[in-house]
PDB file of C-alpha atoms in Angstrom:
ATOM      1  CA  MET A   1     -30.319   1.322  -3.248  1.00  0.00           C
ATOM      2  CA  ARG A   2     -29.297   0.827   0.405  1.00  0.00           C
ATOM      3  CA  PRO A   3     -26.162  -1.202  -0.239  1.00  0.00           C
ATOM      4  CA  HIS A   4     -24.959   1.489  -2.680  1.00  0.00           C
ATOM      5  CA  ARG A   5     -25.336   4.211   0.106  1.00  0.00           C
ATOM      6  CA  ILE A   6     -23.495   2.015   2.516  1.00  0.00           C
ATOM      7  CA  ALA A   7     -20.698   1.414  -0.013  1.00  0.00           C
ATOM      8  CA  LEU A   8     -20.443   5.249  -0.753  1.00  0.00           C
ATOM      9  CA  ALA A   9     -20.437   6.025   2.981  1.00  0.00           C
ATOM     10  CA  ALA A  10     -17.481   3.564   3.584  1.00  0.00           C
ATOM     11  CA  GLY A  11     -15.707   5.095   0.581  1.00  0.00           C
ATOM     12  CA  LEU A  12     -15.956   8.566   1.926  1.00  0.00           C
ATOM     13  CA  VAL A  13     -14.921   7.526   5.462  1.00  0.00           C
ATOM     14  CA  SER A  14     -11.891   5.788   3.969  1.00  0.00           C
ATOM     15  CA  ALA A  15     -11.034   8.931   1.835  1.00  0.00           C
ATOM     16  CA  VAL A  16     -11.227  11.130   4.880  1.00  0.00           C
ATOM     17  CA  ALA A  17      -9.144   8.671   7.045  1.00  0.00           C
ATOM     18  CA  LEU A  18      -6.495   8.666   4.466  1.00  0.00           C
ATOM     19  CA  ALA A  19      -6.543  12.422   4.174  1.00  0.00           C
ATOM     20  CA  LEU A  20      -6.105  12.894   7.957  1.00  0.00           C
ATOM     21  CA  LEU A  21      -3.190  10.375   8.027  1.00  0.00           C
ATOM     22  CA  ASN A  22      -1.411  12.215   5.098  1.00  0.00           C
ATOM     23  CA  ALA A  23      -1.954  15.574   6.385  1.00  0.00           C
ATOM     24  CA  PRO A  24       1.240  17.562   7.500  1.00  0.00           C
ATOM     25  CA  THR A  25       1.739  18.083  11.303  1.00  0.00           C
ATOM     26  CA  ALA A  26       0.781  21.574  12.462  1.00  0.00           C
ATOM     27  CA  SER A  27       3.335  23.598  14.525  1.00  0.00           C
ATOM     28  CA  ALA A  28       6.180  21.218  14.172  1.00  0.00           C
ATOM     29  CA  THR A  29       8.111  22.932  11.517  1.00  0.00           C
ATOM     30  CA  ASN A  30      11.403  21.181  12.352  1.00  0.00           C
ATOM     31  CA  ALA A  31       9.848  17.695  12.635  1.00  0.00           C
ATOM     32  CA  THR A  32      10.293  15.247   9.801  1.00  0.00           C
ATOM     33  CA  ALA A  33       8.203  12.262   8.538  1.00  0.00           C
ATOM     34  CA  ALA A  34       8.499   9.189  10.741  1.00  0.00           C
ATOM     35  CA  THR A  35      11.277   6.732  10.141  1.00  0.00           C
ATOM     36  CA  ALA A  36      11.452   3.067  10.732  1.00  0.00           C
ATOM     37  CA  ASP A  37      14.872   3.521  12.361  1.00  0.00           C
ATOM     38  CA  PRO A  38      15.541   6.843  13.940  1.00  0.00           C
ATOM     39  CA  ALA A  39      18.809   8.415  12.964  1.00  0.00           C
ATOM     40  CA  PRO A  40      21.579   8.956  15.473  1.00  0.00           C
ATOM     41  CA  GLY A  41      21.388  12.579  16.983  1.00  0.00           C
ATOM     42  CA  SER A  42      17.597  12.572  16.592  1.00  0.00           C
ATOM     43  CA  LEU A  43      14.855  12.909  19.156  1.00  0.00           C
ATOM     44  CA  THR A  44      11.574  11.215  18.432  1.00  0.00           C
ATOM     45  CA  PHE A  45       8.257  11.646  20.369  1.00  0.00           C
ATOM     46  CA  TYR A  46       5.428   9.124  20.195  1.00  0.00           C
ATOM     47  CA  THR A  47       1.675   9.539  21.054  1.00  0.00           C
ATOM     48  CA  GLU A  48       1.699   6.291  22.790  1.00  0.00           C
ATOM     49  CA  PRO A  49       3.422   5.161  25.918  1.00  0.00           C
ATOM     50  CA  ASP A  50       4.834   1.962  24.324  1.00  0.00           C
ATOM     51  CA  LEU A  51       6.688   4.163  21.912  1.00  0.00           C
ATOM     52  CA  THR A  52       4.112   3.586  19.239  1.00  0.00           C
ATOM     53  CA  GLY A  53       1.345   5.639  17.400  1.00  0.00           C
ATOM     54  CA  THR A  54       2.108   9.057  15.719  1.00  0.00           C
ATOM     55  CA  GLU A  55       5.731  10.153  15.716  1.00  0.00           C
ATOM     56  CA  ALA A  56       7.406  13.529  15.431  1.00  0.00           C
ATOM     57  CA  VAL A  57      11.028  13.220  14.652  1.00  0.00           C
ATOM     58  CA  TYR A  58      13.385  16.161  15.503  1.00  0.00           C
ATOM     59  CA  PRO A  59      16.674  15.225  13.676  1.00  0.00           C
ATOM     60  CA  GLY A  60      18.938  17.715  15.314  1.00  0.00           C
ATOM     61  CA  GLY A  61      17.657  16.693  18.953  1.00  0.00           C
ATOM     62  CA  PRO A  62      16.435  19.192  21.295  1.00  0.00           C
ATOM     63  CA  SER A  63      17.174  22.906  20.930  1.00  0.00           C
ATOM     64  CA  ASP A  64      17.751  25.557  23.461  1.00  0.00           C
ATOM     65  CA  THR A  65      14.465  27.237  22.597  1.00  0.00           C
ATOM     66  CA  CYS A  66      10.956  25.890  23.482  1.00  0.00           C
ATOM     67  CA  THR A  67       9.381  23.825  20.856  1.00  0.00           C
ATOM     68  CA  GLU A  68       5.653  23.246  20.800  1.00  0.00           C
ATOM     69  CA  LEU A  69       4.903  19.531  19.892  1.00  0.00           C
ATOM     70  CA  PRO A  70       2.281  18.979  17.195  1.00  0.00           C
ATOM     71  CA  PHE A  71       0.242  16.477  19.520  1.00  0.00           C
ATOM     72  CA  VAL A  72       0.268  15.365  23.014  1.00  0.00           C
ATOM     73  CA  VAL A  73       2.900  12.809  23.619  1.00  0.00           C
ATOM     74  CA  HIS A  74       3.469   9.844  25.948  1.00  0.00           C
ATOM     75  CA  GLY A  75       7.073   8.805  25.292  1.00  0.00           C
ATOM     76  CA  HIS A  76      10.388   9.532  23.462  1.00  0.00           C
ATOM     77  CA  LEU A  77      13.494   8.035  22.103  1.00  0.00           C
ATOM     78  CA  ASN A  78      16.371  10.348  22.431  1.00  0.00           C
ATOM     79  CA  LEU A  79      19.444   9.356  20.433  1.00  0.00           C
ATOM     80  CA  SER A  80      21.005  12.795  20.807  1.00  0.00           C
ATOM     81  CA  GLN A  81      23.905  13.862  22.937  1.00  0.00           C
ATOM     82  CA  ARG A  82      21.594  16.439  24.779  1.00  0.00           C
ATOM     83  CA  GLY A  83      19.334  16.025  27.795  1.00  0.00           C
ATOM     84  CA  PHE A  84      15.888  17.859  27.602  1.00  0.00           C
ATOM     85  CA  THR A  85      12.799  18.647  29.708  1.00  0.00           C
ATOM     86  CA  VAL A  86       9.233  17.887  28.298  1.00  0.00           C
ATOM     87  CA  TYR A  87       6.375  19.884  29.650  1.00  0.00           C
ATOM     88  CA  GLU A  88       2.609  19.620  30.186  1.00  0.00           C
ATOM     89  CA  SER A  89       2.223  23.224  28.831  1.00  0.00           C
ATOM     90  CA  THR A  90       2.648  24.435  25.254  1.00  0.00           C
ATOM     91  CA  ASP A  91       5.203  27.084  26.253  1.00  0.00           C
ATOM     92  CA  CYS A  92       7.772  25.140  28.338  1.00  0.00           C
ATOM     93  CA  SER A  93       6.341  26.452  31.681  1.00  0.00           C
ATOM     94  CA  GLY A  94       4.962  24.562  34.691  1.00  0.00           C
ATOM     95  CA  HIS A  95       5.406  20.957  35.362  1.00  0.00           C
ATOM     96  CA  GLY A  96       8.191  19.231  33.480  1.00  0.00           C
ATOM     97  CA  LEU A  97       9.943  15.894  33.438  1.00  0.00           C
ATOM     98  CA  THR A  98      13.739  15.973  32.624  1.00  0.00           C
ATOM     99  CA  PHE A  99      15.583  13.164  30.740  1.00  0.00           C
ATOM    100  CA  PRO A 100      19.257  12.535  29.948  1.00  0.00           C
ATOM    101  CA  ALA A 101      20.885  12.178  26.498  1.00  0.00           C
ATOM    102  CA  ASN A 102      20.645   8.682  24.889  1.00  0.00           C
ATOM    103  CA  ASP A 103      17.572   7.680  26.655  1.00  0.00           C
ATOM    104  CA  LEU A 104      13.949   6.219  25.849  1.00  0.00           C
ATOM    105  CA  HIS A 105      11.080   6.673  28.396  1.00  0.00           C
ATOM    106  CA  SER A 106       7.417   6.630  28.411  1.00  0.00           C
ATOM    107  CA  TYR A 107       5.011   8.708  30.751  1.00  0.00           C
ATOM    108  CA  GLN A 108       1.575   7.129  30.589  1.00  0.00           C
ATOM    109  CA  ASN A 109       0.185   9.353  33.274  1.00  0.00           C
ATOM    110  CA  HIS A 110       1.431  12.661  31.839  1.00  0.00           C
ATOM    111  CA  GLU A 111       0.354  14.601  28.634  1.00  0.00           C
ATOM    112  CA  MET A 112       3.297  16.431  27.408  1.00  0.00           C
ATOM    113  CA  ARG A 113       3.185  19.356  24.901  1.00  0.00           C
ATOM    114  CA  SER A 114       6.491  21.034  24.561  1.00  0.00           C
ATOM    115  CA  PHE A 115      10.168  20.614  25.125  1.00  0.00           C
ATOM    116  CA  ARG A 116      13.616  22.224  25.166  1.00  0.00           C
ATOM    117  CA  ALA A 117      17.232  21.118  25.906  1.00  0.00           C
ATOM    118  CA  THR A 118      18.604  21.276  29.496  1.00  0.00           C
ATOM    119  CA  GLY A 119      22.129  22.254  28.957  1.00  0.00           C
TER     120      GLY A 119
END
């Protein structure tokens, strides 16, 4: 009977993990599903500093309004023609890092939570 319980528990863990991976990203209404090759003009954020992990893709690049990210990010690939500032806060206030257009960067020691275009 014990192997049956272990198999059942493993199945439940797998089902929960699959559900979490397929869940939509919260508060990223203009983010799309991750793509293998980000499109020109897009801005992609990554949870890991080596530009891996969970992605949030913004096809139009950064906008002039503050956008809260769906998770803490540690890197980006900016294929847009606009620079942007990424912030540690969720409301684009406080400490921020500014990056140019057509840039990729990682920030291992910073936990960034929002962004907006810089000009």
